[in-house]
XYZ file of C-alpha atoms in Angstrom:
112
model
C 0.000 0.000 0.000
C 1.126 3.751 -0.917
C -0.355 6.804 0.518
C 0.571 9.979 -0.538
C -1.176 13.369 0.324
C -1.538 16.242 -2.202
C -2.525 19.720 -0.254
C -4.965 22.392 -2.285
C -5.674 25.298 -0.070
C -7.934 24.056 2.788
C -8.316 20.398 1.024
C -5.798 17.656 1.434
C -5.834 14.646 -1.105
C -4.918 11.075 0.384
C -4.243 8.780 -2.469
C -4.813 5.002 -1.808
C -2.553 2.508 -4.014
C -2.930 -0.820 -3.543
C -4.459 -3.138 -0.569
C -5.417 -1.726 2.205
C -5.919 -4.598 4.728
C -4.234 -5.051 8.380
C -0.965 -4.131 8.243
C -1.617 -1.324 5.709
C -4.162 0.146 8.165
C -1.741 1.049 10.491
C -0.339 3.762 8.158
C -3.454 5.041 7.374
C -4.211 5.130 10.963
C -1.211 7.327 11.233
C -1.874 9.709 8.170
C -5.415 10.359 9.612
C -4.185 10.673 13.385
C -1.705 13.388 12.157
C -2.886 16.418 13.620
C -2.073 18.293 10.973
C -5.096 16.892 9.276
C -7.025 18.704 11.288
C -5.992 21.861 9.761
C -8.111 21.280 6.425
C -11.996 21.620 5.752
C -11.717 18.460 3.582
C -10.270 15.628 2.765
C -10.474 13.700 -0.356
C -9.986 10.137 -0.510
C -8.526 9.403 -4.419
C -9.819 5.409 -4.383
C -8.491 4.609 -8.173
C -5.911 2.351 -7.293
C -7.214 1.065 -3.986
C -7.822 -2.674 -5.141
C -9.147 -3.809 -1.539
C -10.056 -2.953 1.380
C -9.996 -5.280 4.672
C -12.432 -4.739 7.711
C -9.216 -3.266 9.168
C -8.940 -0.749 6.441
C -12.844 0.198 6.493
C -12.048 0.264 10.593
C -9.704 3.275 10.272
C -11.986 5.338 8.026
C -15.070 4.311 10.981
C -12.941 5.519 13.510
C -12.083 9.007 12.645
C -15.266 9.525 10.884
C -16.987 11.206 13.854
C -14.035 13.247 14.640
C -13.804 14.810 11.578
C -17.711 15.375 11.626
C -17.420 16.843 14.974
C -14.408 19.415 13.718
C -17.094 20.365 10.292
C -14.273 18.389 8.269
C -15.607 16.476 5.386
C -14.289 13.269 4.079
C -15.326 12.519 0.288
C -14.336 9.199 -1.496
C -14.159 9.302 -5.682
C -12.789 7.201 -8.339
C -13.633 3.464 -5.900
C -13.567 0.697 -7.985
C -16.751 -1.326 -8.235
C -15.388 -3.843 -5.984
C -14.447 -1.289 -3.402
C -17.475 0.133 -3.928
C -19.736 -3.093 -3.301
C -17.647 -3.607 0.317
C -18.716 -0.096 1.270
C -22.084 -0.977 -0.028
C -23.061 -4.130 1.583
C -22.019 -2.564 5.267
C -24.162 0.260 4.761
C -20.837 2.285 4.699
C -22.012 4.469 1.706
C -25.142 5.589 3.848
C -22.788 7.220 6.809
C -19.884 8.262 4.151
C -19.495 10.234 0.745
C -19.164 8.704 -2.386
C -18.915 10.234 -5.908
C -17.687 8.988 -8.774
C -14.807 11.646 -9.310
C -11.989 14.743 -8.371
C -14.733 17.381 -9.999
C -17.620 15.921 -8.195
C -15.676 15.706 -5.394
C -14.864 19.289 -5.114
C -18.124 20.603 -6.209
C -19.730 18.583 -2.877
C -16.732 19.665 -0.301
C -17.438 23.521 -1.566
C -21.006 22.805 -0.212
């Protein structure tokens, strides 16, 4: 797995490249806990290379979901792979998380 963060403005861009399952986690778990990340009003998830995702992985996005709620951050997925998707979708996930198909859609909802 390689994560790499792209900064625009107020919006930081984590891009997901590979598998994210258990051991993987743990450096997401990190990127997200930085609190740094706390500085931005959004943060875009870039899902076009993520190829799975482990309970682990989806665990790490769970967990800091209400903290970024709380701080009026919001946390927008684009460009998930059906497969991805269909994890996300069977948990309910895409009911308590954003979802678009891509970067412009992405932006247009995080300027809400």
């Amino acid at each position: 797995m390689k994560i790499t963060n792209q900064i625009k403005d107020t919006t930081i861009i984590i891009t997901l490249d590979g598998e994210l399952d258990a051991s993987s986690s743990v450096m997401l778990d990190e990127a997200l806990s930085d609190p740094e990340i706390m500085t931005y009003s959004k943060i875009l998830v870039d899902c076009k290379d993520l190829n799975y995702i482990s309970s682990a992985g989806l665990g790490v996005f769970i967990s800091h979901l209400q903290r970024f709620e709380d701080a009026h951050i919001k946390l927008i997925f684009y460009n998930m792979q059906d497969k991805v998707r269909n994890v996300f979708e069977i948990l309910g996930l895409d009911l308590l998380m954003t979802i678009v198909s891509d970067y412009e859609e992405a932006m247009t909802i995080a300027d809400e």
